[in-house]
N, CA, C and O atoms as a GROMACS GRO file, in nm:
protein
  364
    1MET      N    1   0.408  -0.868  -3.880
    1MET     CA    2   0.412  -0.949  -3.794
    1MET      C    3   0.491  -0.892  -3.674
    1MET      O    4   0.437  -0.886  -3.563
    2LYS      N    5   0.597  -0.858  -3.691
    2LYS     CA    6   0.690  -0.810  -3.601
    2LYS      C    7   0.627  -0.657  -3.534
    2LYS      O    8   0.662  -0.622  -3.422
    3ALA      N    9   0.566  -0.602  -3.587
    3ALA     CA   10   0.511  -0.486  -3.569
    3ALA      C   11   0.379  -0.509  -3.474
    3ALA      O   12   0.357  -0.436  -3.377
    4LEU      N   13   0.303  -0.605  -3.505
    4LEU     CA   14   0.188  -0.656  -3.405
    4LEU      C   15   0.254  -0.717  -3.278
    4LEU      O   16   0.206  -0.682  -3.171
    5LYS      N   17   0.355  -0.802  -3.278
    5LYS     CA   18   0.415  -0.852  -3.148
    5LYS      C   19   0.451  -0.704  -3.054
    5LYS      O   20   0.412  -0.686  -2.939
    6SER      N   21   0.520  -0.625  -3.120
    6SER     CA   22   0.569  -0.506  -3.067
    6SER      C   23   0.431  -0.408  -2.980
    6SER      O   24   0.430  -0.351  -2.871
    7VAL      N   25   0.356  -0.420  -3.057
    7VAL     CA   26   0.225  -0.357  -3.006
    7VAL      C   27   0.166  -0.424  -2.895
    7VAL      O   28   0.120  -0.361  -2.800
    8LEU      N   29   0.166  -0.562  -2.904
    8LEU     CA   30   0.087  -0.657  -2.835
    8LEU      C   31   0.173  -0.624  -2.695
    8LEU      O   32   0.116  -0.580  -2.596
    9LEU      N   33   0.316  -0.652  -2.698
    9LEU     CA   34   0.397  -0.645  -2.598
    9LEU      C   35   0.399  -0.513  -2.519
    9LEU      O   36   0.432  -0.511  -2.400
   10GLY      N   37   0.360  -0.399  -2.592
   10GLY     CA   38   0.366  -0.261  -2.532
   10GLY      C   39   0.231  -0.254  -2.457
   10GLY      O   40   0.216  -0.198  -2.348
   11MET      N   41   0.145  -0.311  -2.519
   11MET     CA   42   0.007  -0.309  -2.453
   11MET      C   43   0.009  -0.392  -2.319
   11MET      O   44  -0.047  -0.353  -2.217
   12ALA      N   45   0.077  -0.509  -2.327
   12ALA     CA   46   0.105  -0.617  -2.203
   12ALA      C   47   0.159  -0.550  -2.114
   12ALA      O   48   0.118  -0.581  -2.003
   13LEU      N   49   0.250  -0.453  -2.116
   13LEU     CA   50   0.328  -0.396  -2.045
   13LEU      C   51   0.250  -0.252  -1.976
   13LEU      O   52   0.268  -0.217  -1.859
   14LEU      N   53   0.196  -0.208  -2.038
   14LEU     CA   54   0.096  -0.118  -1.995
   14LEU      C   55   0.008  -0.143  -1.886
   14LEU      O   56  -0.006  -0.083  -1.779
   15MET      N   57  -0.063  -0.266  -1.944
   15MET     CA   58  -0.171  -0.306  -1.863
   15MET      C   59  -0.114  -0.371  -1.720
   15MET      O   60  -0.179  -0.364  -1.616
   16SER      N   61   0.005  -0.429  -1.732
   16SER     CA   62   0.050  -0.443  -1.622
   16SER      C   63   0.098  -0.345  -1.524
   16SER      O   64   0.094  -0.375  -1.405
   17THR      N   65   0.138  -0.244  -1.559
   17THR     CA   66   0.183  -0.132  -1.470
   17THR      C   67   0.044  -0.062  -1.414
   17THR      O   68   0.049  -0.009  -1.304
   18VAL      N   69  -0.075  -0.059  -1.485
   18VAL     CA   70  -0.215  -0.013  -1.466
   18VAL      C   71  -0.248  -0.096  -1.352
   18VAL      O   72  -0.297  -0.050  -1.248
   19VAL      N   73  -0.220  -0.225  -1.373
   19VAL     CA   74  -0.320  -0.322  -1.234
   19VAL      C   75  -0.218  -0.310  -1.106
   19VAL      O   76  -0.267  -0.315  -0.993
   20TRP      N   77  -0.104  -0.297  -1.119
   20TRP     CA   78  -0.027  -0.275  -0.987
   20TRP      C   79  -0.004  -0.163  -0.947
   20TRP      O   80   0.075  -0.093  -1.010
   21ALA      N   81  -0.065  -0.116  -0.835
   21ALA     CA   82  -0.020   0.021  -0.753
   21ALA      C   83  -0.025  -0.015  -0.611
   21ALA      O   84  -0.104  -0.094  -0.559
   22ALA      N   85   0.060   0.047  -0.559
   22ALA     CA   86   0.094   0.075  -0.401
   22ALA      C   87  -0.026   0.112  -0.320
   22ALA      O   88  -0.096   0.208  -0.349
   23VAL      N   89  -0.045   0.043  -0.228
   23VAL     CA   90  -0.154   0.061  -0.129
   23VAL      C   91  -0.110   0.176  -0.026
   23VAL      O   92  -0.041   0.153   0.073
   24ASP      N   93  -0.161   0.310  -0.064
   24ASP     CA   94  -0.148   0.414   0.046
   24ASP      C   95  -0.202   0.384   0.183
   24ASP      O   96  -0.321   0.368   0.207
   25ILE      N   97  -0.096   0.378   0.279
   25ILE     CA   98  -0.172   0.320   0.396
   25ILE      C   99  -0.243   0.436   0.494
   25ILE      O  100  -0.285   0.427   0.609
   26ASN      N  101  -0.240   0.539   0.409
   26ASN     CA  102  -0.309   0.650   0.480
   26ASN      C  103  -0.437   0.662   0.432
   26ASN      O  104  -0.521   0.728   0.494
   27THR      N  105  -0.463   0.602   0.324
   27THR     CA  106  -0.625   0.616   0.259
   27THR      C  107  -0.682   0.494   0.253
   27THR      O  108  -0.804   0.487   0.248
   28ALA      N  109  -0.616   0.396   0.252
   28ALA     CA  110  -0.659   0.272   0.215
   28ALA      C  111  -0.778   0.201   0.308
   28ALA      O  112  -0.754   0.202   0.428
   29ASP      N  113  -0.879   0.152   0.274
   29ASP     CA  114  -0.980   0.088   0.362
   29ASP      C  115  -0.935  -0.063   0.420
   29ASP      O  116  -0.826  -0.103   0.379
   30ALA      N  117  -0.999  -0.140   0.501
   30ALA     CA  118  -0.956  -0.238   0.540
   30ALA      C  119  -0.930  -0.348   0.443
   30ALA      O  120  -0.834  -0.425   0.449
   31LYS      N  121  -1.016  -0.350   0.361
   31LYS     CA  122  -0.979  -0.445   0.232
   31LYS      C  123  -0.877  -0.430   0.145
   31LYS      O  124  -0.836  -0.527   0.080
   32ALA      N  125  -0.826  -0.312   0.132
   32ALA     CA  126  -0.692  -0.292   0.034
   32ALA      C  127  -0.598  -0.313   0.127
   32ALA      O  128  -0.495  -0.365   0.083
   33LEU      N  129  -0.600  -0.283   0.265
   33LEU     CA  130  -0.492  -0.320   0.345
   33LEU      C  131  -0.458  -0.455   0.375
   33LEU      O  132  -0.346  -0.487   0.416
   34GLU      N  133  -0.566  -0.549   0.352
   34GLU     CA  134  -0.565  -0.686   0.381
   34GLU      C  135  -0.483  -0.724   0.245
   34GLU      O  136  -0.421  -0.829   0.261
   35LYS      N  137  -0.470  -0.679   0.142
   35LYS     CA  138  -0.385  -0.721   0.035
   35LYS      C  139  -0.244  -0.707   0.027
   35LYS      O  140  -0.171  -0.749  -0.062
   36LEU      N  141  -0.204  -0.623   0.162
   36LEU     CA  142  -0.076  -0.632   0.183
   36LEU      C  143  -0.008  -0.753   0.246
   36LEU      O  144  -0.083  -0.835   0.299
   37ALA      N  145   0.138  -0.778   0.248
   37ALA     CA  146   0.176  -0.908   0.288
   37ALA      C  147   0.193  -0.899   0.447
   37ALA      O  148   0.257  -0.812   0.506
   38GLY      N  149   0.125  -1.004   0.503
   38GLY     CA  150   0.138  -0.985   0.655
   38GLY      C  151   0.006  -0.924   0.724
   38GLY      O  152  -0.010  -0.928   0.846
   39ILE      N  153  -0.070  -0.878   0.653
   39ILE     CA  154  -0.193  -0.780   0.707
   39ILE      C  155  -0.324  -0.858   0.702
   39ILE      O  156  -0.381  -0.882   0.596
   40GLY      N  157  -0.361  -0.888   0.800
   40GLY     CA  158  -0.500  -0.971   0.772
   40GLY      C  159  -0.602  -0.875   0.850
   40GLY      O  160  -0.563  -0.766   0.893
   41PRO      N  161  -0.726  -0.915   0.865
   41PRO     CA  162  -0.834  -0.820   0.912
   41PRO      C  163  -0.799  -0.758   1.038
   41PRO      O  164  -0.816  -0.636   1.049
   42ALA      N  165  -0.753  -0.824   1.135
   42ALA     CA  166  -0.709  -0.767   1.265
   42ALA      C  167  -0.611  -0.657   1.249
   42ALA      O  168  -0.632  -0.546   1.297
   43LYS      N  169  -0.521  -0.683   1.191
   43LYS     CA  170  -0.394  -0.581   1.140
   43LYS      C  171  -0.460  -0.464   1.091
   43LYS      O  172  -0.454  -0.354   1.145
   44ALA      N  173  -0.528  -0.495   0.979
   44ALA     CA  174  -0.590  -0.378   0.902
   44ALA      C  175  -0.682  -0.293   0.982
   44ALA      O  176  -0.687  -0.172   0.963
   45GLN      N  177  -0.756  -0.354   1.071
   45GLN     CA  178  -0.847  -0.264   1.168
   45GLN      C  179  -0.729  -0.200   1.262
   45GLN      O  180  -0.731  -0.077   1.274
   46ALA      N  181  -0.664  -0.246   1.305
   46ALA     CA  182  -0.549  -0.185   1.398
   46ALA      C  183  -0.461  -0.046   1.322
   46ALA      O  184  -0.424   0.055   1.381
   47ILE      N  185  -0.443  -0.075   1.196
   47ILE     CA  186  -0.395   0.060   1.128
   47ILE      C  187  -0.507   0.148   1.101
   47ILE      O  188  -0.479   0.268   1.096
   48ILE      N  189  -0.622   0.117   1.083
   48ILE     CA  190  -0.714   0.203   1.079
   48ILE      C  191  -0.736   0.296   1.197
   48ILE      O  192  -0.740   0.419   1.195
   49GLU      N  193  -0.749   0.207   1.306
   49GLU     CA  194  -0.805   0.261   1.439
   49GLU      C  195  -0.658   0.372   1.486
   49GLU      O  196  -0.666   0.486   1.534
   50TYR      N  197  -0.528   0.290   1.451
   50TYR     CA  198  -0.433   0.403   1.484
   50TYR      C  199  -0.413   0.519   1.394
   50TYR      O  200  -0.368   0.622   1.443
   51ARG      N  201  -0.438   0.516   1.285
   51ARG     CA  202  -0.443   0.640   1.215
   51ARG      C  203  -0.532   0.743   1.240
   51ARG      O  204  -0.504   0.863   1.238
   52THR      N  205  -0.654   0.688   1.266
   52THR     CA  206  -0.774   0.761   1.308
   52THR      C  207  -0.734   0.848   1.453
   52THR      O  208  -0.760   0.967   1.472
   53LYS      N  209  -0.672   0.765   1.542
   53LYS     CA  210  -0.632   0.829   1.681
   53LYS      C  211  -0.516   0.916   1.647
   53LYS      O  212  -0.520   1.031   1.688
   54ASN      N  213  -0.418   0.879   1.582
   54ASN     CA  214  -0.296   0.944   1.584
   54ASN      C  215  -0.268   1.033   1.482
   54ASN      O  216  -0.175   1.113   1.487
   55GLY      N  217  -0.361   1.020   1.371
   55GLY     CA  218  -0.344   1.092   1.235
   55GLY      C  219  -0.260   1.006   1.146
   55GLY      O  220  -0.218   0.894   1.176
   56PRO      N  221  -0.238   1.074   1.024
   56PRO     CA  222  -0.192   0.995   0.925
   56PRO      C  223  -0.028   0.965   0.952
   56PRO      O  224   0.053   1.031   1.017
   57PHE      N  225  -0.015   0.855   0.884
   57PHE     CA  226   0.140   0.807   0.890
   57PHE      C  227   0.246   0.927   0.799
   57PHE      O  228   0.222   0.969   0.686
   58THR      N  229   0.343   0.956   0.869
   58THR     CA  230   0.435   1.010   0.770
   58THR      C  231   0.539   0.943   0.707
   58THR      O  232   0.605   1.002   0.621
   59LYS      N  233   0.563   0.822   0.739
   59LYS     CA  234   0.655   0.740   0.666
   59LYS      C  235   0.646   0.609   0.705
   59LYS      O  236   0.602   0.573   0.814
   60LEU      N  237   0.688   0.537   0.617
   60LEU     CA  238   0.625   0.376   0.611
   60LEU      C  239   0.690   0.320   0.791
   60LEU      O  240   0.616   0.253   0.863
   61GLU      N  241   0.808   0.355   0.828
   61GLU     CA  242   0.857   0.290   0.919
   61GLU      C  243   0.761   0.328   1.050
   61GLU      O  244   0.773   0.262   1.154
   62ASP      N  245   0.663   0.440   1.038
   62ASP     CA  246   0.570   0.472   1.127
   62ASP      C  247   0.446   0.346   1.179
   62ASP      O  248   0.374   0.346   1.279
   63MET      N  249   0.458   0.247   1.069
   63MET     CA  250   0.387   0.131   1.086
   63MET      C  251   0.426   0.063   1.192
   63MET      O  252   0.339   0.014   1.264
   64GLY      N  253   0.548   0.048   1.220
   64GLY     CA  254   0.592  -0.018   1.348
   64GLY      C  255   0.529   0.025   1.484
   64GLY      O  256   0.543  -0.047   1.583
   65LYS      N  257   0.479   0.111   1.488
   65LYS     CA  258   0.381   0.198   1.624
   65LYS      C  259   0.250   0.134   1.620
   65LYS      O  260   0.168   0.160   1.709
   66VAL      N  261   0.225   0.057   1.529
   66VAL     CA  262   0.090   0.003   1.522
   66VAL      C  263   0.075  -0.140   1.623
   66VAL      O  264   0.155  -0.230   1.598
   67PRO      N  265   0.014  -0.153   1.694
   67PRO     CA  266   0.008  -0.289   1.802
   67PRO      C  267  -0.008  -0.413   1.708
   67PRO      O  268  -0.112  -0.423   1.642
   68GLY      N  269   0.090  -0.511   1.696
   68GLY     CA  270   0.097  -0.640   1.614
   68GLY      C  271   0.184  -0.605   1.495
   68GLY      O  272   0.214  -0.703   1.426
   69ILE      N  273   0.232  -0.486   1.455
   69ILE     CA  274   0.306  -0.479   1.357
   69ILE      C  275   0.456  -0.466   1.385
   69ILE      O  276   0.489  -0.366   1.449
   70GLY      N  277   0.554  -0.554   1.345
   70GLY     CA  278   0.705  -0.514   1.387
   70GLY      C  279   0.756  -0.490   1.262
   70GLY      O  280   0.694  -0.471   1.157
   71ALA      N  281   0.903  -0.494   1.286
   71ALA     CA  282   1.006  -0.426   1.194
   71ALA      C  283   0.978  -0.550   1.058
   71ALA      O  284   0.946  -0.515   0.944
   72LYS      N  285   0.992  -0.661   1.091
   72LYS     CA  286   0.978  -0.747   0.968
   72LYS      C  287   0.870  -0.713   0.853
   72LYS      O  288   0.890  -0.697   0.733
   73THR      N  289   0.741  -0.707   0.932
   73THR     CA  290   0.625  -0.671   0.849
   73THR      C  291   0.647  -0.550   0.801
   73THR      O  292   0.607  -0.535   0.685
   74VAL      N  293   0.705  -0.441   0.858
   74VAL     CA  294   0.722  -0.319   0.784
   74VAL      C  295   0.819  -0.322   0.653
   74VAL      O  296   0.804  -0.248   0.556
   75GLU      N  297   0.915  -0.414   0.666
   75GLU     CA  298   1.006  -0.436   0.562
   75GLU      C  299   0.931  -0.510   0.467
   75GLU      O  300   0.925  -0.462   0.354
   76ALA      N  301   0.877  -0.608   0.488
   76ALA     CA  302   0.822  -0.668   0.378
   76ALA      C  303   0.670  -0.585   0.312
   76ALA      O  304   0.609  -0.632   0.216
   77LEU      N  305   0.635  -0.479   0.373
   77LEU     CA  306   0.573  -0.357   0.306
   77LEU      C  307   0.631  -0.270   0.204
   77LEU      O  308   0.561  -0.205   0.126
   78ARG      N  309   0.783  -0.269   0.204
   78ARG     CA  310   0.814  -0.180   0.129
   78ARG      C  311   0.797  -0.162  -0.023
   78ARG      O  312   0.804  -0.053  -0.080
   79THR      N  313   0.776  -0.274  -0.080
   79THR     CA  314   0.709  -0.281  -0.211
   79THR      C  315   0.592  -0.273  -0.248
   79THR      O  316   0.560  -0.260  -0.366
   80ASP      N  317   0.512  -0.279  -0.150
   80ASP     CA  318   0.361  -0.267  -0.203
   80ASP      C  319   0.295  -0.161  -0.099
   80ASP      O  320   0.172  -0.156  -0.100
   81ALA      N  321   0.358  -0.086  -0.018
   81ALA     CA  322   0.264   0.002   0.036
   81ALA      C  323   0.354   0.142   0.004
   81ALA      O  324   0.468   0.138  -0.042
   82THR      N  325   0.291   0.249   0.033
   82THR     CA  326   0.345   0.368   0.042
   82THR      C  327   0.232   0.463   0.132
   82THR      O  328   0.115   0.446   0.164
   83VAL      N  329   0.321   0.561   0.153
   83VAL     CA  330   0.261   0.689   0.264
   83VAL      C  331   0.204   0.799   0.162
   83VAL      O  332   0.283   0.839   0.076
   84GLY      N  333   0.122   0.832   0.163
   84GLY     CA  334   0.063   0.951   0.108
   84GLY      C  335   0.081   1.082   0.162
   84GLY      O  336   0.091   1.081   0.284
   85THR      N  337   0.086   1.178   0.116
   85THR     CA  338   0.121   1.331   0.202
   85THR      C  339  -0.003   1.340   0.302
   85THR      O  340  -0.118   1.299   0.285
   86PRO      N  341   0.049   1.400   0.405
   86PRO     CA  342  -0.078   1.397   0.503
   86PRO      C  343  -0.173   1.492   0.470
   86PRO      O  344  -0.280   1.492   0.531
   87ALA      N  345  -0.148   1.584   0.369
   87ALA     CA  346  -0.246   1.700   0.337
   87ALA      C  347  -0.381   1.571   0.252
   87ALA      O  348  -0.503   1.568   0.268
   88THR      N  349  -0.307   1.496   0.179
   88THR     CA  350  -0.409   1.425   0.070
   88THR      C  351  -0.477   1.307   0.207
   88THR      O  352  -0.600   1.295   0.213
   89ALA      N  353  -0.403   1.244   0.289
   89ALA     CA  354  -0.496   1.166   0.362
   89ALA      C  355  -0.578   1.198   0.422
   89ALA      O  356  -0.671   1.120   0.441
   90SER      N  357  -0.581   1.346   0.485
   90SER     CA  358  -0.693   1.395   0.575
   90SER      C  359  -0.824   1.434   0.498
   90SER      O  360  -0.922   1.473   0.560
   91LYS      N  361  -0.823   1.423   0.366
   91LYS     CA  362  -0.924   1.473   0.296
   91LYS      C  363  -1.031   1.352   0.293
   91LYS      O  364  -1.138   1.365   0.235
   0.00000   0.00000   0.00000
């Protein structure tokens, strides 16, 4: 019984890490961006337009350059958003 509990706990932990994944702001579509705290449809579209016009983000702080996204929003995104490498983002 103890072994079964250990296996089940291990499986639960594995599944929880597989389910959670940071959103790469350089490659995410609007639906994925909208899952981020403080990002609705308008801000998601603004992010996509900004990166299309200016190229991929190099650091999370660059999100503050997107109209309508301020320092508080950027700070709230730290745990859920990531910035892929520019080479990855351009593919």
